[in-house]
Amino acid sequence: MSSGSASSAPLGTAARWMSERERVPLSVRSVARFYARTGELDLTALRIKSWVDDTLDEFLADAYGAIEAELEAELGYDDVDFRYETKLTLPVELTLGYLYRRALDDCDGYNPVTGEPTRSRGEAVRSLVDGTDPARRERLRREASEQVEFVGRVERVARLCTEALLDGDMRDAINDAEFEDFETDPALDDDERERAARIAQSRLRERVDAQMAGFPDAVREAYESAVAESNTHQADDEHFRALMARALGEGDKEGGDPADAVERIEAEYKFAEFEGEAGSLTVEEQGWPYCKTQYERVGVIYEGMIEMFRAAGIPIEPSFEHAVVLAIIGAQVWLDDVDDFAADRAETQLTPVTAEYIVADDDTEAYDRVVDISATYLDRAIEYAVDSESILTGIAAEYIYLSGDPGVLPGSPGRRDR
């Protein structure tokens, strides 16, 4: 992944050095790497990240609390702690951060996110008495009422998106009989865990439906359209599994020999062509390796999420949407598919990573391609993040890259020396 510096030389050099120190926390390394690349250092973005974390924690605690109450009633336990492992909320967090920043920029002297007075632009720092005076606080809040209302509307949509994404992910996990991500304390046996998963998903679906009723029909239509398009990828899963098995010489010979299956994986999976609309993707991006399959796998869901905000009357720039979609595609490949390579290979699950180890000439070439492909998506995501002035999204893309562990893959430099 490139990291050409747009910052001043001394600070840029120091930032690059810090981003490469493994003992430095990932969050700090991500900020340093982003600064070394772009010259952008926005401390407000870090404060916004803290506010976003608090908001998401509140959303999840509320949703999981409702699920826990249902589980206690249905399973007969006095006290149940429920958790669900997922990375799906990242795009919601990035969108919240982007919109919090807009509200903050539109206010002077008041923070519509935290409800606190702030220093007015161009003014000296006010005294603590000034900042805590109830009358002054209320006057500032009234002056910022439009932005306060905007933040409230944004958070309502973000809560709905969070629970809708969790509901969809839980439903997919149940359909695939994957219950390990449904965690409870006390721990449940297999039969109880499956029952708990179904109860949790059902309760979440009820909450989503209740929230949807408070929005225009276009919000539900945007979500359902994205889900329907994403399901197209799910429907192709068995076909791609069969192709992978044949390419590995593990399946039947129907449809061609292994060499033919390899060619079809390249044509139908790696370089599949778009038909009709391709969301925010440019013609160039549509030609990138695995773009169509991964766009249908994860990209459309998050474009649908952004369309839900727009349908609720909250405008979002195309460049921000673009940054989120490409960052999530990059994260899917660089984090999930890399981490799950061994399991996916064993289960004949075709992903960009397992595909590369089929179509490449050898493991070294496959490894290099996985690194390059992931960097292509994340680099472009950062460009769009800068264009949309969403520093938090750019830092998140750097964080995704630094979080990857490609050393687990065959052909990685560490393994080549063995």
PDB file of C-alpha atoms in Angstrom, residues 110-238:
ATOM      1  CA  TYR A 110     -22.054  25.252  20.577  1.00  0.00           C
ATOM      2  CA  ASN A 111     -21.427  21.547  20.036  1.00  0.00           C
ATOM      3  CA  PRO A 112     -24.690  19.959  18.781  1.00  0.00           C
ATOM      4  CA  VAL A 113     -23.311  16.451  19.410  1.00  0.00           C
ATOM      5  CA  THR A 114     -22.314  16.790  23.067  1.00  0.00           C
ATOM      6  CA  GLY A 115     -24.654  19.649  23.986  1.00  0.00           C
ATOM      7  CA  GLU A 116     -21.781  21.754  25.305  1.00  0.00           C
ATOM      8  CA  PRO A 117     -20.802  25.387  24.639  1.00  0.00           C
ATOM      9  CA  THR A 118     -17.573  25.764  22.684  1.00  0.00           C
ATOM     10  CA  ARG A 119     -15.212  28.594  21.908  1.00  0.00           C
ATOM     11  CA  SER A 120     -16.615  30.742  19.117  1.00  0.00           C
ATOM     12  CA  ARG A 121     -14.405  31.007  16.082  1.00  0.00           C
ATOM     13  CA  GLY A 122     -12.054  33.959  16.391  1.00  0.00           C
ATOM     14  CA  GLU A 123     -12.802  34.508  20.083  1.00  0.00           C
ATOM     15  CA  ALA A 124     -10.557  34.114  23.083  1.00  0.00           C
ATOM     16  CA  VAL A 125     -11.222  31.135  25.350  1.00  0.00           C
ATOM     17  CA  ARG A 126     -14.177  31.903  27.588  1.00  0.00           C
ATOM     18  CA  SER A 127     -14.000  31.502  31.319  1.00  0.00           C
ATOM     19  CA  LEU A 128     -15.410  28.415  33.013  1.00  0.00           C
ATOM     20  CA  VAL A 129     -18.200  30.577  34.419  1.00  0.00           C
ATOM     21  CA  ASP A 130     -19.098  31.626  30.869  1.00  0.00           C
ATOM     22  CA  GLY A 131     -19.099  28.022  29.668  1.00  0.00           C
ATOM     23  CA  THR A 132     -21.291  26.660  32.443  1.00  0.00           C
ATOM     24  CA  ASP A 133     -23.792  29.482  32.781  1.00  0.00           C
ATOM     25  CA  PRO A 134     -27.250  27.833  32.331  1.00  0.00           C
ATOM     26  CA  ALA A 135     -28.841  30.833  30.656  1.00  0.00           C
ATOM     27  CA  ARG A 136     -26.004  31.204  28.179  1.00  0.00           C
ATOM     28  CA  ARG A 137     -26.002  27.473  27.482  1.00  0.00           C
ATOM     29  CA  GLU A 138     -29.719  27.507  26.728  1.00  0.00           C
ATOM     30  CA  ARG A 139     -29.366  30.547  24.454  1.00  0.00           C
ATOM     31  CA  LEU A 140     -26.591  28.831  22.501  1.00  0.00           C
ATOM     32  CA  ARG A 141     -28.657  25.653  22.247  1.00  0.00           C
ATOM     33  CA  ARG A 142     -31.599  27.605  20.829  1.00  0.00           C
ATOM     34  CA  GLU A 143     -29.329  29.321  18.311  1.00  0.00           C
ATOM     35  CA  ALA A 144     -28.033  25.904  17.263  1.00  0.00           C
ATOM     36  CA  SER A 145     -31.476  24.261  17.255  1.00  0.00           C
ATOM     37  CA  GLU A 146     -31.286  23.383  13.549  1.00  0.00           C
ATOM     38  CA  GLN A 147     -28.007  21.527  13.998  1.00  0.00           C
ATOM     39  CA  VAL A 148     -29.236  19.854  17.204  1.00  0.00           C
ATOM     40  CA  GLU A 149     -32.299  18.601  15.344  1.00  0.00           C
ATOM     41  CA  PHE A 150     -30.062  17.428  12.497  1.00  0.00           C
ATOM     42  CA  VAL A 151     -27.890  15.398  14.881  1.00  0.00           C
ATOM     43  CA  GLY A 152     -30.995  13.840  16.414  1.00  0.00           C
ATOM     44  CA  ARG A 153     -32.297  12.844  12.976  1.00  0.00           C
ATOM     45  CA  VAL A 154     -28.897  11.451  11.980  1.00  0.00           C
ATOM     46  CA  GLU A 155     -28.748   9.330  15.117  1.00  0.00           C
ATOM     47  CA  ARG A 156     -32.248   7.955  14.541  1.00  0.00           C
ATOM     48  CA  VAL A 157     -31.261   6.769  11.064  1.00  0.00           C
ATOM     49  CA  ALA A 158     -27.915   5.467  12.319  1.00  0.00           C
ATOM     50  CA  ARG A 159     -29.649   3.435  15.029  1.00  0.00           C
ATOM     51  CA  LEU A 160     -32.017   1.956  12.448  1.00  0.00           C
ATOM     52  CA  CYS A 161     -29.125   1.125  10.106  1.00  0.00           C
ATOM     53  CA  THR A 162     -27.145  -0.487  12.925  1.00  0.00           C
ATOM     54  CA  GLU A 163     -29.986  -2.771  13.938  1.00  0.00           C
ATOM     55  CA  ALA A 164     -30.988  -3.525  10.338  1.00  0.00           C
ATOM     56  CA  LEU A 165     -27.415  -4.544   9.458  1.00  0.00           C
ATOM     57  CA  LEU A 166     -27.184  -6.729  12.560  1.00  0.00           C
ATOM     58  CA  ASP A 167     -30.553  -8.297  11.776  1.00  0.00           C
ATOM     59  CA  GLY A 168     -29.457  -9.166   8.242  1.00  0.00           C
ATOM     60  CA  ASP A 169     -26.126 -10.569   9.403  1.00  0.00           C
ATOM     61  CA  MET A 170     -27.790 -12.664  12.101  1.00  0.00           C
ATOM     62  CA  ARG A 171     -30.292 -13.986   9.576  1.00  0.00           C
ATOM     63  CA  ASP A 172     -27.475 -15.029   7.222  1.00  0.00           C
ATOM     64  CA  ALA A 173     -25.615 -16.719  10.084  1.00  0.00           C
ATOM     65  CA  ILE A 174     -28.718 -18.676  11.073  1.00  0.00           C
ATOM     66  CA  ASN A 175     -29.378 -19.716   7.466  1.00  0.00           C
ATOM     67  CA  ASP A 176     -25.788 -20.991   7.266  1.00  0.00           C
ATOM     68  CA  ALA A 177     -26.066 -22.705  10.683  1.00  0.00           C
ATOM     69  CA  GLU A 178     -23.194 -20.557  11.995  1.00  0.00           C
ATOM     70  CA  PHE A 179     -24.029 -19.902  15.618  1.00  0.00           C
ATOM     71  CA  GLU A 180     -20.582 -19.330  17.083  1.00  0.00           C
ATOM     72  CA  ASP A 181     -20.861 -15.526  16.826  1.00  0.00           C
ATOM     73  CA  PHE A 182     -23.917 -15.536  19.128  1.00  0.00           C
ATOM     74  CA  GLU A 183     -22.276 -15.340  22.537  1.00  0.00           C
ATOM     75  CA  THR A 184     -24.052 -15.536  25.868  1.00  0.00           C
ATOM     76  CA  ASP A 185     -23.134 -15.615  29.517  1.00  0.00           C
ATOM     77  CA  PRO A 186     -24.008 -18.101  30.906  1.00  0.00           C
ATOM     78  CA  ALA A 187     -22.761 -20.236  28.026  1.00  0.00           C
ATOM     79  CA  LEU A 188     -25.417 -22.332  26.314  1.00  0.00           C
ATOM     80  CA  ASP A 189     -25.275 -25.810  24.811  1.00  0.00           C
ATOM     81  CA  ASP A 190     -25.616 -26.170  21.027  1.00  0.00           C
ATOM     82  CA  ASP A 191     -29.401 -26.578  21.005  1.00  0.00           C
ATOM     83  CA  GLU A 192     -29.921 -23.647  23.371  1.00  0.00           C
ATOM     84  CA  ARG A 193     -27.500 -21.476  21.394  1.00  0.00           C
ATOM     85  CA  GLU A 194     -29.407 -22.105  18.161  1.00  0.00           C
ATOM     86  CA  ARG A 195     -32.657 -21.275  19.919  1.00  0.00           C
ATOM     87  CA  ALA A 196     -31.086 -18.156  21.431  1.00  0.00           C
ATOM     88  CA  ALA A 197     -29.863 -17.074  17.987  1.00  0.00           C
ATOM     89  CA  ARG A 198     -33.347 -17.374  16.521  1.00  0.00           C
ATOM     90  CA  ILE A 199     -34.876 -15.471  19.449  1.00  0.00           C
ATOM     91  CA  ALA A 200     -32.256 -12.717  19.137  1.00  0.00           C
ATOM     92  CA  GLN A 201     -32.783 -12.289  15.400  1.00  0.00           C
ATOM     93  CA  SER A 202     -36.568 -12.294  15.769  1.00  0.00           C
ATOM     94  CA  ARG A 203     -36.456  -9.632  18.484  1.00  0.00           C
ATOM     95  CA  LEU A 204     -34.123  -7.503  16.409  1.00  0.00           C
ATOM     96  CA  ARG A 205     -36.399  -7.828  13.372  1.00  0.00           C
ATOM     97  CA  GLU A 206     -39.320  -6.578  15.484  1.00  0.00           C
ATOM     98  CA  ARG A 207     -37.288  -3.564  16.554  1.00  0.00           C
ATOM     99  CA  VAL A 208     -36.246  -2.801  12.972  1.00  0.00           C
ATOM    100  CA  ASP A 209     -39.853  -2.980  11.751  1.00  0.00           C
ATOM    101  CA  ALA A 210     -40.997  -0.681  14.556  1.00  0.00           C
ATOM    102  CA  GLN A 211     -38.318   1.880  13.729  1.00  0.00           C
ATOM    103  CA  MET A 212     -38.972   1.678   9.986  1.00  0.00           C
ATOM    104  CA  ALA A 213     -42.584   2.705  10.643  1.00  0.00           C
ATOM    105  CA  GLY A 214     -41.339   6.105  11.766  1.00  0.00           C
ATOM    106  CA  PHE A 215     -39.617   6.888   8.447  1.00  0.00           C
ATOM    107  CA  PRO A 216     -40.790   7.522   4.878  1.00  0.00           C
ATOM    108  CA  ASP A 217     -41.448   4.391   2.803  1.00  0.00           C
ATOM    109  CA  ALA A 218     -38.400   5.258   0.703  1.00  0.00           C
ATOM    110  CA  VAL A 219     -36.147   4.365   3.650  1.00  0.00           C
ATOM    111  CA  ARG A 220     -37.479   0.797   3.792  1.00  0.00           C
ATOM    112  CA  GLU A 221     -37.364   0.553  -0.009  1.00  0.00           C
ATOM    113  CA  ALA A 222     -33.677   1.545  -0.048  1.00  0.00           C
ATOM    114  CA  TYR A 223     -32.837  -1.140   2.503  1.00  0.00           C
ATOM    115  CA  GLU A 224     -34.876  -3.901   0.882  1.00  0.00           C
ATOM    116  CA  SER A 225     -33.459  -3.106  -2.554  1.00  0.00           C
ATOM    117  CA  ALA A 226     -29.907  -3.452  -1.242  1.00  0.00           C
ATOM    118  CA  VAL A 227     -30.728  -6.726   0.508  1.00  0.00           C
ATOM    119  CA  ALA A 228     -32.322  -8.140  -2.643  1.00  0.00           C
ATOM    120  CA  GLU A 229     -29.267  -7.241  -4.723  1.00  0.00           C
ATOM    121  CA  SER A 230     -26.919  -8.686  -2.133  1.00  0.00           C
ATOM    122  CA  ASN A 231     -28.894 -11.926  -2.123  1.00  0.00           C
ATOM    123  CA  THR A 232     -27.943 -12.358  -5.778  1.00  0.00           C
ATOM    124  CA  HIS A 233     -24.387 -12.991  -4.628  1.00  0.00           C
ATOM    125  CA  GLN A 234     -25.611 -15.475  -2.025  1.00  0.00           C
ATOM    126  CA  ALA A 235     -27.567 -17.326  -4.693  1.00  0.00           C
ATOM    127  CA  ASP A 236     -24.363 -17.783  -6.723  1.00  0.00           C
ATOM    128  CA  ASP A 237     -22.495 -19.293  -3.795  1.00  0.00           C
ATOM    129  CA  GLU A 238     -23.068 -22.958  -4.667  1.00  0.00           C
TER     130      GLU A 238
END
